mmCIF file of C-alpha atoms in Angstrom:
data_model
loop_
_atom_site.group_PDB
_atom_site.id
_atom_site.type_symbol
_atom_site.label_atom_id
_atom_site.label_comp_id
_atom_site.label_asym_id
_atom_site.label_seq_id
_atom_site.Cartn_x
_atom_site.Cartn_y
_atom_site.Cartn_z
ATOM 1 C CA UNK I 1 19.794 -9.029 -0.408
ATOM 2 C CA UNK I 2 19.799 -11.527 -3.429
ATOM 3 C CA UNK I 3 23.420 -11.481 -5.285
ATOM 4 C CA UNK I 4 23.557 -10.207 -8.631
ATOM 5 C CA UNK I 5 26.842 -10.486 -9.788
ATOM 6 C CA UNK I 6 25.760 -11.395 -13.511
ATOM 7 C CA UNK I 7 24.874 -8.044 -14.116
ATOM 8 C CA UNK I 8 27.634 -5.197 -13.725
ATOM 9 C CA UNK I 9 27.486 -2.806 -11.527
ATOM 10 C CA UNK I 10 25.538 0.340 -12.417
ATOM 11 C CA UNK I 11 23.189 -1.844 -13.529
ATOM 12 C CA UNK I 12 22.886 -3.944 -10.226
ATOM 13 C CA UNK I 13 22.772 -0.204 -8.629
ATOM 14 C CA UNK I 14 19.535 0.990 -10.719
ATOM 15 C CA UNK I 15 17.739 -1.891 -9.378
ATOM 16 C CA UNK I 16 15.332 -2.188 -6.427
ATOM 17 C CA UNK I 17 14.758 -4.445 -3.921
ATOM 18 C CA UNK I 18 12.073 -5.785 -5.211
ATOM 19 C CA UNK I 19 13.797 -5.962 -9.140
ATOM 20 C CA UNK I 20 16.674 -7.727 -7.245
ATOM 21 C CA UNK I 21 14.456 -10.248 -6.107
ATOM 22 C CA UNK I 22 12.762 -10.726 -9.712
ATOM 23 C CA UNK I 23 16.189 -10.605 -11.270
ATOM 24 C CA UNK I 24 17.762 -13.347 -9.093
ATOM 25 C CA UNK I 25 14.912 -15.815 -9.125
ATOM 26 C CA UNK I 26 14.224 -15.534 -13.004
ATOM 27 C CA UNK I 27 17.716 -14.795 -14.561
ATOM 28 C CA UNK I 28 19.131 -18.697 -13.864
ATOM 29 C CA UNK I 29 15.748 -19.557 -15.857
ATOM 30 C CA UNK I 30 16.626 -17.462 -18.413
ATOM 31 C CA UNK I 31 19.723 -17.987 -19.186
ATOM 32 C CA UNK I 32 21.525 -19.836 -22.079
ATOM 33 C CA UNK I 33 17.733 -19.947 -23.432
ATOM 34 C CA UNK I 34 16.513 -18.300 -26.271
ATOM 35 C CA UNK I 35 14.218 -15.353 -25.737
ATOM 36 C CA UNK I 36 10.879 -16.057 -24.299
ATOM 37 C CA UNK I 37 8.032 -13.794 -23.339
ATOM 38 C CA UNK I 38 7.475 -12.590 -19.564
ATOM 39 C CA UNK I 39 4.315 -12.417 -17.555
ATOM 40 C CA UNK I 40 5.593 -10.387 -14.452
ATOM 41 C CA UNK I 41 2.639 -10.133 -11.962
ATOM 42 C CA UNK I 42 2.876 -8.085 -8.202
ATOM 43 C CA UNK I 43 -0.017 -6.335 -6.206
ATOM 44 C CA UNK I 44 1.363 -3.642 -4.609
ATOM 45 C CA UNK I 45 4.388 -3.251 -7.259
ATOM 46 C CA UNK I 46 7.369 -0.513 -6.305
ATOM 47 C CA UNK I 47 5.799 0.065 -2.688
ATOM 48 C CA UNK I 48 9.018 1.493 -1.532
ATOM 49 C CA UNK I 49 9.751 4.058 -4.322
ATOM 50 C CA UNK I 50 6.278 5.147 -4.447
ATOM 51 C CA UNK I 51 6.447 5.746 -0.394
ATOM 52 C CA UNK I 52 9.637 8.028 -1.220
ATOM 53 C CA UNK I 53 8.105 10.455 -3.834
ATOM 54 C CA UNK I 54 5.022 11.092 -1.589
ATOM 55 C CA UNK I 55 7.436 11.901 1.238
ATOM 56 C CA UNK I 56 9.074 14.570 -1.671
ATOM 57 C CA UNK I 57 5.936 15.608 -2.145
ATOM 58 C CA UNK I 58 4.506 16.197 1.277
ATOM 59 C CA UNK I 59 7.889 17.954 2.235
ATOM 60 C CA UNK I 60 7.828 20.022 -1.217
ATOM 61 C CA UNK I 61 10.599 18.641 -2.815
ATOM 62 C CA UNK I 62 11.645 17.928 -6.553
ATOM 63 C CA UNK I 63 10.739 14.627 -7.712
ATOM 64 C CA UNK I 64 13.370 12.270 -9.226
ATOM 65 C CA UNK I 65 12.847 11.634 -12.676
ATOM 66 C CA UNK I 66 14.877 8.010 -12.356
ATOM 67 C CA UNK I 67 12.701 7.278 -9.080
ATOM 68 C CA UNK I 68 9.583 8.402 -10.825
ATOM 69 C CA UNK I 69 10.139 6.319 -14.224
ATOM 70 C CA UNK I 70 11.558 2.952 -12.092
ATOM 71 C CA UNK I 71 8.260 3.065 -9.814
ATOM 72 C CA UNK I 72 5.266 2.520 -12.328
ATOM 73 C CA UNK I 73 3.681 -1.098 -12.426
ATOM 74 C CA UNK I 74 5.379 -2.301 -15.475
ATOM 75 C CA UNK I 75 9.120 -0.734 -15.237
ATOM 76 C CA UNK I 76 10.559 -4.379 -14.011
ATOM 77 C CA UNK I 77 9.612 -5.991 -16.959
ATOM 78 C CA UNK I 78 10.905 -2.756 -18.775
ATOM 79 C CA UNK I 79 14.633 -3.632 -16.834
ATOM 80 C CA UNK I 80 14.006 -7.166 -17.462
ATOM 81 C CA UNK I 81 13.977 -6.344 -21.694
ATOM 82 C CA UNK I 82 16.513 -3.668 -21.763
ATOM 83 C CA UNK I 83 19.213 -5.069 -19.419
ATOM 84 C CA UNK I 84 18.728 -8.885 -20.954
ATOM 85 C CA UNK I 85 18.251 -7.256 -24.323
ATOM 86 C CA UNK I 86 14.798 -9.258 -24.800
ATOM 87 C CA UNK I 87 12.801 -8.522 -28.013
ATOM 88 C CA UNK I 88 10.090 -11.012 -26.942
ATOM 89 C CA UNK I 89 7.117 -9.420 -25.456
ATOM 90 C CA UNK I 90 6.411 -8.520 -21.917
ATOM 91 C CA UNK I 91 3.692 -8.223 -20.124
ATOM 92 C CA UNK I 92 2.937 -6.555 -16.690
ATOM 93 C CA UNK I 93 0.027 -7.318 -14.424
ATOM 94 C CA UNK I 94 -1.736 -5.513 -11.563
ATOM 95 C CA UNK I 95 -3.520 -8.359 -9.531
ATOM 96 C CA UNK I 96 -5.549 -9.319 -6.730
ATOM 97 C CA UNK I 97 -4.157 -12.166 -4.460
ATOM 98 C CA UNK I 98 -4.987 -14.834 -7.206
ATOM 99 C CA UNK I 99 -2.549 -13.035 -9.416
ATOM 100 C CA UNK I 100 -1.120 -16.490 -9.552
ATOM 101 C CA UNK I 101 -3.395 -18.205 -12.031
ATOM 102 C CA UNK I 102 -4.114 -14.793 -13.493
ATOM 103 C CA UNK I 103 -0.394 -14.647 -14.689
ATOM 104 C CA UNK I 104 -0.602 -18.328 -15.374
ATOM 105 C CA UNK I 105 -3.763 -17.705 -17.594
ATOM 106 C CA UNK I 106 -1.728 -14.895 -19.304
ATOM 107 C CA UNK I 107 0.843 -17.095 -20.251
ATOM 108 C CA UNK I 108 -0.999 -19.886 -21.244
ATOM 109 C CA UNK I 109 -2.778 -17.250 -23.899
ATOM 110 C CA UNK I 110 1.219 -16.874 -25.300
ATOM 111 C CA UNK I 111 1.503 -20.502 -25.189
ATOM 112 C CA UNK I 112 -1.693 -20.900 -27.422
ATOM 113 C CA UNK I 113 -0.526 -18.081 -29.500
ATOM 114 C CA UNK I 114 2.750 -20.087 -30.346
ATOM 115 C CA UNK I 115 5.483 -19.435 -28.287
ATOM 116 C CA UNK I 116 7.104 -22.044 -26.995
ATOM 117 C CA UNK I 117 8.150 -21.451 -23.599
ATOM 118 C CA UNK I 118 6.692 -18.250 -21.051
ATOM 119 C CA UNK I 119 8.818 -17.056 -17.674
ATOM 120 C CA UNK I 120 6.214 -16.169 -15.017
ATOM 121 C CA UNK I 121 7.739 -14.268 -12.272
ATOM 122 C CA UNK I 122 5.400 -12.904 -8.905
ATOM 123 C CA UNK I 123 6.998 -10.802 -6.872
ATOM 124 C CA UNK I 124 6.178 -8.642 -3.551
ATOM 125 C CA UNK I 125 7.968 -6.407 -0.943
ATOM 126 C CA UNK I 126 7.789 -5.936 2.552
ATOM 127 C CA UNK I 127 5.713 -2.325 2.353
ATOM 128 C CA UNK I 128 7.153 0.738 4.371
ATOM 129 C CA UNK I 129 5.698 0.597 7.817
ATOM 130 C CA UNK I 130 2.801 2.843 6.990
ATOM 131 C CA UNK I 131 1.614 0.675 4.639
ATOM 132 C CA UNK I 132 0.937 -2.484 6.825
ATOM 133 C CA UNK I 133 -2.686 -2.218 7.970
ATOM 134 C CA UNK I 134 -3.737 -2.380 4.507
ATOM 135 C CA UNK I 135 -1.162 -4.989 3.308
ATOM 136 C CA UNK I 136 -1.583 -7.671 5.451
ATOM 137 C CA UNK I 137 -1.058 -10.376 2.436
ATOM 138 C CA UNK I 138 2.828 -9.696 2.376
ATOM 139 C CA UNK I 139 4.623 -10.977 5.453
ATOM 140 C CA UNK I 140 7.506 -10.825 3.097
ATOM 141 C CA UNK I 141 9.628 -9.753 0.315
ATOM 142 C CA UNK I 142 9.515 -12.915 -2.023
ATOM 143 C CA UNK I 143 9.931 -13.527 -5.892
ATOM 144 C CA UNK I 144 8.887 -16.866 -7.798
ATOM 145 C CA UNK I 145 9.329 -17.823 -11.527
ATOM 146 C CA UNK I 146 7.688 -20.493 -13.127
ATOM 147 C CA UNK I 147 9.323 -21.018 -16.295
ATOM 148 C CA UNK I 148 5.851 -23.044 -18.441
ATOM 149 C CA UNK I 149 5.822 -24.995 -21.674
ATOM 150 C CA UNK I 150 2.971 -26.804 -23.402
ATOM 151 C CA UNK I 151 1.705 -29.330 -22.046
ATOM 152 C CA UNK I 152 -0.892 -32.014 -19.937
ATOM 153 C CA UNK I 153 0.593 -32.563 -16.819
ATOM 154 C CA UNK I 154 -1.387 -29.815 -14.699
ATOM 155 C CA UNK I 155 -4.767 -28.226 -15.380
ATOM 156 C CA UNK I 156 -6.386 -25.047 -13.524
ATOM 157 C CA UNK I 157 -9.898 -24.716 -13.655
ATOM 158 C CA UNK I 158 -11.773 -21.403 -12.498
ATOM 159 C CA UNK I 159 -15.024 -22.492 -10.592
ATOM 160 C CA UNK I 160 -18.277 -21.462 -10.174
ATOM 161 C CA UNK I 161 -18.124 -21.169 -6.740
ATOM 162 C CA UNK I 162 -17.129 -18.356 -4.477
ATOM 163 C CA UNK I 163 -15.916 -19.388 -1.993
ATOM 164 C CA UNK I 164 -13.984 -22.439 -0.690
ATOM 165 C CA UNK I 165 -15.137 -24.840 1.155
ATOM 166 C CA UNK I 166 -15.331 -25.057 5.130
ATOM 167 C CA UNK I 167 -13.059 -28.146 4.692
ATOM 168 C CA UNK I 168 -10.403 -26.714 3.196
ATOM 169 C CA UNK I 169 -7.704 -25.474 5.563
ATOM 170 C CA UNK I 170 -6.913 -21.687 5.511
ATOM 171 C CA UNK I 171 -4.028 -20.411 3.705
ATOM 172 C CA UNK I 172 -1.227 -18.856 5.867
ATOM 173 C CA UNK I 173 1.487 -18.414 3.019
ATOM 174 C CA UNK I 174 1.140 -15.754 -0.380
ATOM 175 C CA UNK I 175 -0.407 -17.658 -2.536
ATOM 176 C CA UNK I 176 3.033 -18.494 -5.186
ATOM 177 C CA UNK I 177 4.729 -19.945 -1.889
ATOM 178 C CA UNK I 178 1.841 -21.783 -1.334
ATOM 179 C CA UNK I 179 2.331 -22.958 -4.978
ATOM 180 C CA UNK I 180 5.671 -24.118 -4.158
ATOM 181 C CA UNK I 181 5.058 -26.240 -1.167
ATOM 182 C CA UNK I 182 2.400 -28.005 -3.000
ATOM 183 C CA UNK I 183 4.741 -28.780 -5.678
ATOM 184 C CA UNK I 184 7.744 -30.101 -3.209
ATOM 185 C CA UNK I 185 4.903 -32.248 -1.123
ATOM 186 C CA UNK I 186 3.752 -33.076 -4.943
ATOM 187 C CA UNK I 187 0.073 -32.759 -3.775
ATOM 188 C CA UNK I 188 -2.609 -34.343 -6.172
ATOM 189 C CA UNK I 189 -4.706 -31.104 -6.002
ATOM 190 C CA UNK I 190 -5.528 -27.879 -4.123
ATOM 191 C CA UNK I 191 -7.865 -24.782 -4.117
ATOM 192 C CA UNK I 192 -7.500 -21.504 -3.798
ATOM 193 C CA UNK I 193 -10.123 -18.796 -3.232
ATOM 194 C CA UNK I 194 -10.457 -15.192 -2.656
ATOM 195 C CA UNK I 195 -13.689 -13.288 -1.967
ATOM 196 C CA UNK I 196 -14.712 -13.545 -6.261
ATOM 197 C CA UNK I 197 -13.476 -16.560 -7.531
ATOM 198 C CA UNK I 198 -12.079 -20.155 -6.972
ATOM 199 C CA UNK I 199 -9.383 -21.711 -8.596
ATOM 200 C CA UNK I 200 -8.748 -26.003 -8.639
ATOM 201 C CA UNK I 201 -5.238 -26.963 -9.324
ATOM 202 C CA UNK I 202 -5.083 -30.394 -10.279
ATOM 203 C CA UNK I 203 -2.115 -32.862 -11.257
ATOM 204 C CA UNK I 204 -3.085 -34.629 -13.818
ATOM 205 C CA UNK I 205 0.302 -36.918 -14.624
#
């Protein structure tokens, strides 16, 4: 469990495992900065609250009003602005597993719009046991953030294609990991693809 001891402790108590994770990773980005939008992206968002107000409800119990309001998709990036006192704009996406350059495509758009720097942050948990068949893409509980300013040192391109092709070698990481190690081997360029679309990452400086 990430440490949080910038934030005090009711605070660190309202969060989940999966805000922890969002908090620690992005928080050393964001601070001593001015405010800066967010682009917070996850698939499967709060799986672990959500798993805990079925079980109320299968065994016919009162929901929690604090469990039901910190499970929806966007209540991270509600924390986020309240507990960092952010009056720059958030945004919350529900993605496929190219949420990556969707979120990076987002905050290009606040780029264009102006602003002059955007915190991405991806984030997933580890689902409850029942969950795994159908969650397959999360071997772990991980959080990235990108924190992106202008400029021509990277493009991403969505192709035409859709799918990869046979010579590219399968992906075995979630996709912002993957991002990652391409960026500590500094590899020249890279594609990702899911069953829709196909995305080129290319270093262009």
């Amino acid at each position: 469990m990430p440490s949080l001891d910038f934030l005090p402790p009711l605070q660190r108590r309202r969060l989940s495992p999966l805000a922890r994770g969002v908090f620690a990773c992005a928080w050393p980005m964001a601070e001593g900065r001015p405010g800066m939008p967010l682009v917070y992206a996850s698939r499967h968002g709060e799986t672990t609250r959500n798993f805990g107000l079925l079980q109320s409800l299968a065994a016919d119990e009162p929901l929690s009003p604090t469990a039901f309001g910190l499970s929806v998709h966007n209540a991270i990036a509600a924390q986020w602005s309240i507990i960092r006192r952010e009056t720059a704009e958030s945004v919350a996406l529900s993605v496929e597993d190219d949420g990556l350059e969707h979120a990076i495509a987002e905050a290009a758009m606040l780029l264009a719009h102006g602003h002059e720097d955007v915190l991405v942050v991806l984030a997933e948990e580890l689902p409850p046991a029942p969950y795994a068949p159908w969650t397959r893409d999360v071997p772990c509980t991980y959080a990235v953030a990108l924190h992106l300013r202008p400029g021509a040192d990277w493009t991403l391109n969505l192709d035409p294609q859709q799918a990869a092709p046979a010579a590219d070698a399968p992906q075995v990481w979630p996709n912002p990991l993957n991002l990652l190690r391409h960026l500590l081997l500094r590899t020249h360029a890279w594609r990702h693809a899911n069953h829709a679309r196909q995305w080129t990452w290319t270093r262009t400086a």
